[in-house]
């Protein structure tokens, strides 16, 4: 089905941004091990704002663009054609701020969508990954409206550059352990980066953080006491669909570069593309990318239609699984194509 004119214009705008701003900075990011020079970070932020590609799912009155899930998915797909190490400088913020108080929105979300600060999200622990029921970080009430946070989090994306960290903790109320999100100022006493984590891919930040007797108040609770699991499930859904979208973009770039290479390189008196050992795997890759795109767009449609959240979550997980595995397969075939040349 053809995209509405305004959606196609948005997709084309995102594509041009990737080609003109992000891809030219990939080598710089890779050679630097992730972090870009300040001037390049500033250009990414300003160009994203100027082209209206920032904070897409957040509301316009907060500084976002109020996109539909489908519009957001198509932009994420384009961003997937470049390394994450450059696109992460675009002004954005985690979706849990949608449940934030007006004061939290003004303090943290609005500046983030202007590119003036960054947030981080801390959930993973040594013995707990994407299952929040296993976390050990706690917030104990010490007085009416007062809390003390203790715990350790792993793999905190933006942990070294964020001004606020969204921390998943069990709020202890008598015998109850209530999963709750807290907005923790990164410069609060007791917040400490304990490891700058090396990854197998280059990004500009990723840390392990410790929270020791961090003093918080009720005003730092995001989305209400005990609502952490619900809000986090919505975050997981969005993140998984975003991963699917970016994998589709990565597959498309791999396919485009494989076709370009195979069509312009001769071996044995013929173009590589004329050999079935090259053209057939490229065709298989194109089929995988098309299938993943349809699956992802179906999830986005369900979200836009207001389908049951559990259904959307399940299908988003399926899309992430299929697209991430397909992207690896496409990468292997693209590598084989270049090796054969």
Tab-separated table of C-alpha atoms in Angstrom:
chain	number	residue	atom	x	y	z
A	1	UNK	CA	0.000	0.000	0.000
A	2	UNK	CA	1.340	3.446	-0.917
A	3	UNK	CA	2.267	5.665	1.996
A	4	UNK	CA	0.302	8.880	2.549
A	5	UNK	CA	2.108	11.867	1.074
A	6	UNK	CA	3.106	13.353	4.444
A	7	UNK	CA	4.456	9.988	5.637
A	8	UNK	CA	6.472	9.485	2.459
A	9	UNK	CA	7.863	13.006	2.856
A	10	UNK	CA	8.924	12.177	6.426
A	11	UNK	CA	10.582	8.934	5.329
A	12	UNK	CA	12.434	10.751	2.533
A	13	UNK	CA	13.528	13.483	4.964
A	14	UNK	CA	14.923	10.866	7.338
A	15	UNK	CA	16.688	9.110	4.470
A	16	UNK	CA	18.353	12.331	3.342
A	17	UNK	CA	19.447	13.067	6.927
A	18	UNK	CA	21.103	9.664	7.169
A	19	UNK	CA	22.863	10.075	3.818
A	20	UNK	CA	23.938	13.683	4.299
A	21	UNK	CA	24.658	13.923	8.037
A	22	UNK	CA	25.079	10.532	9.712
A	23	UNK	CA	26.828	8.222	7.244
A	24	UNK	CA	29.658	10.728	6.531
A	25	UNK	CA	30.512	10.629	10.264
A	26	UNK	CA	30.653	6.844	10.631
A	27	UNK	CA	34.379	6.468	10.011
A	28	UNK	CA	35.140	9.290	12.441
A	29	UNK	CA	33.057	7.548	15.119
A	30	UNK	CA	34.643	4.162	14.474
A	31	UNK	CA	38.211	5.483	14.543
A	32	UNK	CA	37.418	7.297	17.801
A	33	UNK	CA	35.972	4.155	19.347
A	34	UNK	CA	32.535	5.766	19.478
A	35	UNK	CA	32.560	9.369	20.762
A	36	UNK	CA	32.349	12.091	18.132
A	37	UNK	CA	34.001	15.498	18.395
A	38	UNK	CA	31.782	18.151	19.998
A	39	UNK	CA	31.349	20.000	16.707
A	40	UNK	CA	29.953	16.886	15.034
A	41	UNK	CA	27.670	16.119	17.974
A	42	UNK	CA	26.324	19.657	17.722
A	43	UNK	CA	25.720	19.335	13.986
A	44	UNK	CA	23.759	16.109	14.424
A	45	UNK	CA	21.594	17.724	17.101
A	46	UNK	CA	20.973	20.933	15.166
A	47	UNK	CA	20.255	19.153	11.887
A	48	UNK	CA	17.861	16.716	13.557
A	49	UNK	CA	15.996	19.648	15.110
A	50	UNK	CA	15.999	21.667	11.893
A	51	UNK	CA	14.665	18.729	9.870
A	52	UNK	CA	12.057	17.774	12.467
A	53	UNK	CA	13.465	14.304	13.178
A	54	UNK	CA	13.821	14.530	16.980
A	55	UNK	CA	11.703	13.024	19.745
A	56	UNK	CA	9.191	11.701	17.258
A	57	UNK	CA	6.765	9.858	19.544
A	58	UNK	CA	6.713	12.566	22.196
A	59	UNK	CA	3.988	15.185	22.045
A	60	UNK	CA	4.498	18.440	20.179
A	61	UNK	CA	3.690	20.510	23.237
A	62	UNK	CA	6.665	18.889	24.974
A	63	UNK	CA	8.996	19.425	22.017
A	64	UNK	CA	8.465	16.181	20.109
A	65	UNK	CA	6.627	15.529	16.844
A	66	UNK	CA	3.565	13.461	17.862
A	67	UNK	CA	4.279	10.834	15.205
A	68	UNK	CA	2.199	7.729	14.803
A	69	UNK	CA	3.989	4.454	15.561
A	70	UNK	CA	4.150	3.778	11.822
A	71	UNK	CA	5.796	7.131	11.121
A	72	UNK	CA	8.283	6.541	13.934
A	73	UNK	CA	9.025	3.008	12.658
A	74	UNK	CA	9.808	4.287	9.160
A	75	UNK	CA	12.221	6.890	10.565
A	76	UNK	CA	13.908	4.271	12.773
A	77	UNK	CA	14.279	2.077	9.697
A	78	UNK	CA	16.197	4.827	7.945
A	79	UNK	CA	18.370	5.450	10.996
A	80	UNK	CA	19.255	1.756	10.918
A	81	UNK	CA	21.178	2.367	7.702
A	82	UNK	CA	23.903	4.031	9.789
A	83	UNK	CA	25.759	2.982	12.900
A	84	UNK	CA	24.078	3.677	16.240
A	85	UNK	CA	27.226	5.471	17.285
A	86	UNK	CA	26.142	8.578	15.363
A	87	UNK	CA	22.334	8.591	15.506
A	88	UNK	CA	22.256	8.504	19.311
A	89	UNK	CA	23.229	12.186	19.381
A	90	UNK	CA	19.817	13.129	17.996
A	91	UNK	CA	17.611	14.784	20.671
A	92	UNK	CA	15.268	12.193	22.136
A	93	UNK	CA	14.141	10.751	25.472
A	94	UNK	CA	12.765	7.502	26.872
A	95	UNK	CA	9.054	6.877	26.467
A	96	UNK	CA	8.388	6.494	30.210
A	97	UNK	CA	8.440	10.300	30.500
A	98	UNK	CA	4.947	10.178	29.009
A	99	UNK	CA	3.808	9.146	32.499
A	100	UNK	CA	5.875	11.829	34.238
A	101	UNK	CA	4.514	14.686	36.310
A	102	UNK	CA	4.288	18.175	34.770
A	103	UNK	CA	7.252	19.205	36.907
A	104	UNK	CA	9.360	16.260	35.691
A	105	UNK	CA	8.406	16.984	32.100
A	106	UNK	CA	9.575	20.585	32.396
A	107	UNK	CA	12.729	19.640	34.282
A	108	UNK	CA	13.870	16.673	32.202
A	109	UNK	CA	11.821	15.901	29.078
A	110	UNK	CA	11.490	19.335	27.468
A	111	UNK	CA	15.243	20.111	27.703
A	112	UNK	CA	16.070	16.616	26.420
A	113	UNK	CA	13.955	17.157	23.315
A	114	UNK	CA	15.748	20.462	22.739
A	115	UNK	CA	19.055	18.594	22.817
A	116	UNK	CA	20.156	20.307	26.033
A	117	UNK	CA	20.519	17.164	28.163
A	118	UNK	CA	20.339	13.397	27.929
A	119	UNK	CA	18.593	10.781	30.023
A	120	UNK	CA	19.730	7.244	30.813
A	121	UNK	CA	17.794	4.115	31.760
A	122	UNK	CA	19.070	1.745	34.453
A	123	UNK	CA	17.360	-1.629	34.845
A	124	UNK	CA	19.866	-4.441	34.166
A	125	UNK	CA	21.737	-5.950	37.112
A	126	UNK	CA	24.347	-8.664	37.573
A	127	UNK	CA	21.701	-11.336	38.117
A	128	UNK	CA	18.803	-9.681	36.303
A	129	UNK	CA	18.553	-8.790	32.623
A	130	UNK	CA	15.240	-7.974	30.984
A	131	UNK	CA	13.322	-9.654	33.826
A	132	UNK	CA	12.635	-6.835	36.292
A	133	UNK	CA	11.286	-9.248	38.906
A	134	UNK	CA	14.861	-10.274	39.712
A	135	UNK	CA	16.254	-6.843	40.520
A	136	UNK	CA	17.727	-6.164	43.944
A	137	UNK	CA	17.927	-2.348	43.855
A	138	UNK	CA	15.714	-0.907	46.598
A	139	UNK	CA	14.290	2.396	47.724
A	140	UNK	CA	13.356	2.530	51.404
A	141	UNK	CA	11.019	5.161	52.757
A	142	UNK	CA	12.787	7.067	55.520
A	143	UNK	CA	10.106	9.678	56.250
A	144	UNK	CA	6.882	10.905	54.637
A	145	UNK	CA	7.791	11.694	51.032
A	146	UNK	CA	11.457	10.705	51.518
A	147	UNK	CA	13.348	7.729	50.032
A	148	UNK	CA	16.876	6.304	50.074
A	149	UNK	CA	17.998	4.376	46.982
A	150	UNK	CA	20.624	1.610	47.006
A	151	UNK	CA	21.723	-0.765	44.257
A	152	UNK	CA	23.978	-1.398	41.289
A	153	UNK	CA	23.048	-1.326	37.600
A	154	UNK	CA	24.875	-2.689	34.575
A	155	UNK	CA	25.043	-1.515	30.956
A	156	UNK	CA	23.512	1.913	31.555
A	157	UNK	CA	23.312	3.433	28.083
A	158	UNK	CA	24.285	7.133	28.244
A	159	UNK	CA	25.446	6.478	31.809
A	160	UNK	CA	28.527	8.669	31.420
A	161	UNK	CA	26.793	11.608	29.741
A	162	UNK	CA	23.246	11.677	31.152
A	163	UNK	CA	22.001	14.373	33.501
A	164	UNK	CA	19.161	12.172	34.785
A	165	UNK	CA	19.000	8.390	35.193
A	166	UNK	CA	15.697	6.526	35.244
A	167	UNK	CA	16.269	3.778	37.804
A	168	UNK	CA	14.088	0.706	38.277
A	169	UNK	CA	13.897	-0.199	41.978
A	170	UNK	CA	11.691	-1.976	44.485
A	171	UNK	CA	10.107	0.640	46.709
A	172	UNK	CA	9.852	-0.963	50.138
A	173	UNK	CA	6.571	-0.224	51.907
A	174	UNK	CA	6.266	-2.447	54.958
A	175	UNK	CA	6.154	-6.010	53.631
A	176	UNK	CA	5.518	-4.848	50.065
A	177	UNK	CA	8.105	-4.532	47.295
A	178	UNK	CA	6.626	-2.186	44.718
A	179	UNK	CA	8.420	-1.959	41.325
A	180	UNK	CA	8.887	1.760	40.787
A	181	UNK	CA	10.783	4.081	38.464
A	182	UNK	CA	12.766	6.938	39.991
A	183	UNK	CA	14.229	9.936	38.153
A	184	UNK	CA	17.667	10.238	39.739
A	185	UNK	CA	19.803	13.323	39.021
A	186	UNK	CA	23.138	12.010	37.773
A	187	UNK	CA	25.036	14.440	39.995
A	188	UNK	CA	23.162	13.468	43.184
A	189	UNK	CA	25.390	12.435	46.107
A	190	UNK	CA	25.812	8.650	46.093
A	191	UNK	CA	25.598	8.189	42.294
A	192	UNK	CA	28.856	6.731	40.975
A	193	UNK	CA	30.117	5.263	37.715
A	194	UNK	CA	31.975	2.103	38.726
A	195	UNK	CA	32.911	0.782	35.256
A	196	UNK	CA	33.164	2.169	31.737
A	197	UNK	CA	32.082	-0.962	29.920
A	198	UNK	CA	33.809	-2.035	26.680
A	199	UNK	CA	31.498	-3.451	24.026
A	200	UNK	CA	32.120	-5.347	20.807
A	201	UNK	CA	30.612	-2.407	18.908
A	202	UNK	CA	31.506	1.255	19.126
A	203	UNK	CA	29.148	3.595	20.935
A	204	UNK	CA	29.855	6.802	22.753
A	205	UNK	CA	28.876	5.618	26.225
A	206	UNK	CA	27.844	2.677	28.396
A	207	UNK	CA	28.568	2.269	32.089
A	208	UNK	CA	27.931	0.290	35.254
A	209	UNK	CA	26.542	2.569	37.963
A	210	UNK	CA	26.253	2.290	41.738
A	211	UNK	CA	23.634	4.074	43.840
A	212	UNK	CA	24.597	4.349	47.508
A	213	UNK	CA	22.212	5.993	49.969
A	214	UNK	CA	20.891	8.324	47.271
A	215	UNK	CA	18.287	10.598	48.829
A	216	UNK	CA	15.103	11.049	46.777
A	217	UNK	CA	11.556	12.298	47.283
A	218	UNK	CA	8.074	11.434	46.067
A	219	UNK	CA	8.590	14.083	43.385
A	220	UNK	CA	11.260	11.839	41.821
A	221	UNK	CA	8.864	8.911	41.275
A	222	UNK	CA	7.956	8.525	37.587
A	223	UNK	CA	4.436	7.346	36.830
A	224	UNK	CA	3.365	6.541	40.360
A	225	UNK	CA	4.411	4.163	43.114
A	226	UNK	CA	4.305	0.509	42.032
A	227	UNK	CA	3.784	1.203	38.319
A	228	UNK	CA	7.343	0.394	37.251
A	229	UNK	CA	6.544	-2.947	35.637
A	230	UNK	CA	3.746	-1.503	33.504
A	231	UNK	CA	5.827	1.432	32.309
A	232	UNK	CA	8.839	-0.752	31.677
A	233	UNK	CA	6.801	-3.169	29.583
A	234	UNK	CA	5.831	-0.252	27.345
A	235	UNK	CA	9.505	0.682	27.102
A	236	UNK	CA	10.503	-2.893	26.217
A	237	UNK	CA	7.848	-2.948	23.493
A	238	UNK	CA	9.125	0.262	21.928
A	239	UNK	CA	12.771	-0.771	22.199
A	240	UNK	CA	12.156	-4.156	20.603
A	241	UNK	CA	10.253	-2.644	17.709
A	242	UNK	CA	12.999	-0.047	17.275
A	243	UNK	CA	15.627	-2.802	17.109
A	244	UNK	CA	13.561	-4.553	14.435
A	245	UNK	CA	13.272	-1.331	12.437
A	246	UNK	CA	16.974	-0.585	12.641
A	247	UNK	CA	17.861	-4.137	11.633
A	248	UNK	CA	15.688	-3.707	8.544
A	249	UNK	CA	17.549	-0.519	7.659
A	250	UNK	CA	20.868	-2.285	8.180
A	251	UNK	CA	19.755	-5.141	5.929
A	252	UNK	CA	18.732	-2.725	3.202
A	253	UNK	CA	22.090	-0.969	3.253
A	254	UNK	CA	23.928	-4.290	3.146
A	255	UNK	CA	21.825	-5.411	0.188
A	256	UNK	CA	22.315	-2.126	-1.671
A	257	UNK	CA	26.082	-2.238	-1.197
A	258	UNK	CA	26.227	-5.926	-2.159
A	259	UNK	CA	24.308	-5.283	-5.369
A	260	UNK	CA	26.496	-2.292	-6.198
A	261	UNK	CA	29.654	-4.336	-5.613
A	262	UNK	CA	28.442	-7.394	-7.508
A	263	UNK	CA	27.160	-5.364	-10.458
A	264	UNK	CA	30.440	-3.506	-10.923
A	265	UNK	CA	32.980	-6.251	-10.287
A	266	UNK	CA	33.923	-8.899	-12.840
A	267	UNK	CA	35.145	-12.406	-12.127
A	268	UNK	CA	35.698	-15.121	-14.714
A	269	UNK	CA	34.622	-12.878	-17.567
A	270	UNK	CA	31.244	-11.952	-16.066
A	271	UNK	CA	29.863	-9.660	-13.421
A	272	UNK	CA	29.669	-11.185	-9.963
A	273	UNK	CA	25.942	-10.503	-10.070
A	274	UNK	CA	25.615	-12.855	-13.056
A	275	UNK	CA	26.831	-15.796	-10.982
A	276	UNK	CA	24.034	-17.675	-9.218
A	277	UNK	CA	26.239	-18.227	-6.186
A	278	UNK	CA	26.135	-14.462	-5.665
A	279	UNK	CA	22.741	-13.398	-7.018
A	280	UNK	CA	20.692	-16.102	-5.274
A	281	UNK	CA	21.926	-15.259	-1.739
A	282	UNK	CA	21.284	-11.566	-2.429
A	283	UNK	CA	17.737	-12.475	-3.450
A	284	UNK	CA	17.313	-14.479	-0.236
A	285	UNK	CA	18.540	-11.453	1.716
A	286	UNK	CA	16.041	-9.184	-0.026
A	287	UNK	CA	13.240	-11.599	0.851
A	288	UNK	CA	14.274	-11.616	4.523
A	289	UNK	CA	14.378	-7.823	4.632
A	290	UNK	CA	10.954	-7.559	2.994
A	291	UNK	CA	9.449	-10.105	5.385
A	292	UNK	CA	10.914	-8.344	8.415
A	293	UNK	CA	9.613	-5.002	7.200
A	294	UNK	CA	6.092	-6.338	6.794
A	295	UNK	CA	6.204	-7.901	10.256
A	296	UNK	CA	7.440	-4.673	11.827
A	297	UNK	CA	4.902	-2.512	10.017
A	298	UNK	CA	2.142	-4.848	11.167
A	299	UNK	CA	3.181	-4.318	14.794
A	300	UNK	CA	3.226	-0.550	14.218
A	301	UNK	CA	-0.265	-0.727	12.703
A	302	UNK	CA	-1.561	-2.664	15.700
A	303	UNK	CA	-0.137	-0.012	18.018
A	304	UNK	CA	-1.709	2.791	15.998
A	305	UNK	CA	-5.054	0.951	16.047
A	306	UNK	CA	-4.975	0.664	19.830
A	307	UNK	CA	-4.667	-3.134	19.977
A	308	UNK	CA	-4.152	-4.976	23.262
A	309	UNK	CA	-0.781	-4.128	24.794
A	310	UNK	CA	0.138	-7.766	25.428
A	311	UNK	CA	-0.467	-8.599	21.765
A	312	UNK	CA	1.690	-5.689	20.647
A	313	UNK	CA	4.426	-6.645	23.112
A	314	UNK	CA	4.472	-10.252	21.902
A	315	UNK	CA	4.560	-9.318	18.241
A	316	UNK	CA	7.222	-6.666	18.818
A	317	UNK	CA	9.370	-9.362	20.448
A	318	UNK	CA	8.786	-11.607	17.429
A	319	UNK	CA	9.799	-8.786	15.079
A	320	UNK	CA	12.975	-8.115	17.060
A	321	UNK	CA	13.911	-11.812	17.017
A	322	UNK	CA	13.248	-12.329	13.326
A	323	UNK	CA	14.862	-9.099	12.125
A	324	UNK	CA	17.970	-9.367	14.296
A	325	UNK	CA	18.617	-12.948	13.190
A	326	UNK	CA	17.885	-12.049	9.566
A	327	UNK	CA	20.285	-9.102	9.748
A	328	UNK	CA	23.103	-11.414	10.834
A	329	UNK	CA	22.326	-13.753	7.930
A	330	UNK	CA	22.314	-10.832	5.478
A	331	UNK	CA	25.628	-9.589	6.893
A	332	UNK	CA	27.195	-13.011	6.374
A	333	UNK	CA	25.985	-13.157	2.771
A	334	UNK	CA	27.236	-9.618	2.129
A	335	UNK	CA	30.645	-10.588	3.517
A	336	UNK	CA	30.716	-13.675	1.305
A	337	UNK	CA	29.840	-11.515	-1.695
A	338	UNK	CA	32.771	-9.184	-1.132
A	339	UNK	CA	35.111	-12.089	-0.388
A	340	UNK	CA	34.163	-13.767	-3.657
A	341	UNK	CA	35.129	-10.583	-5.472
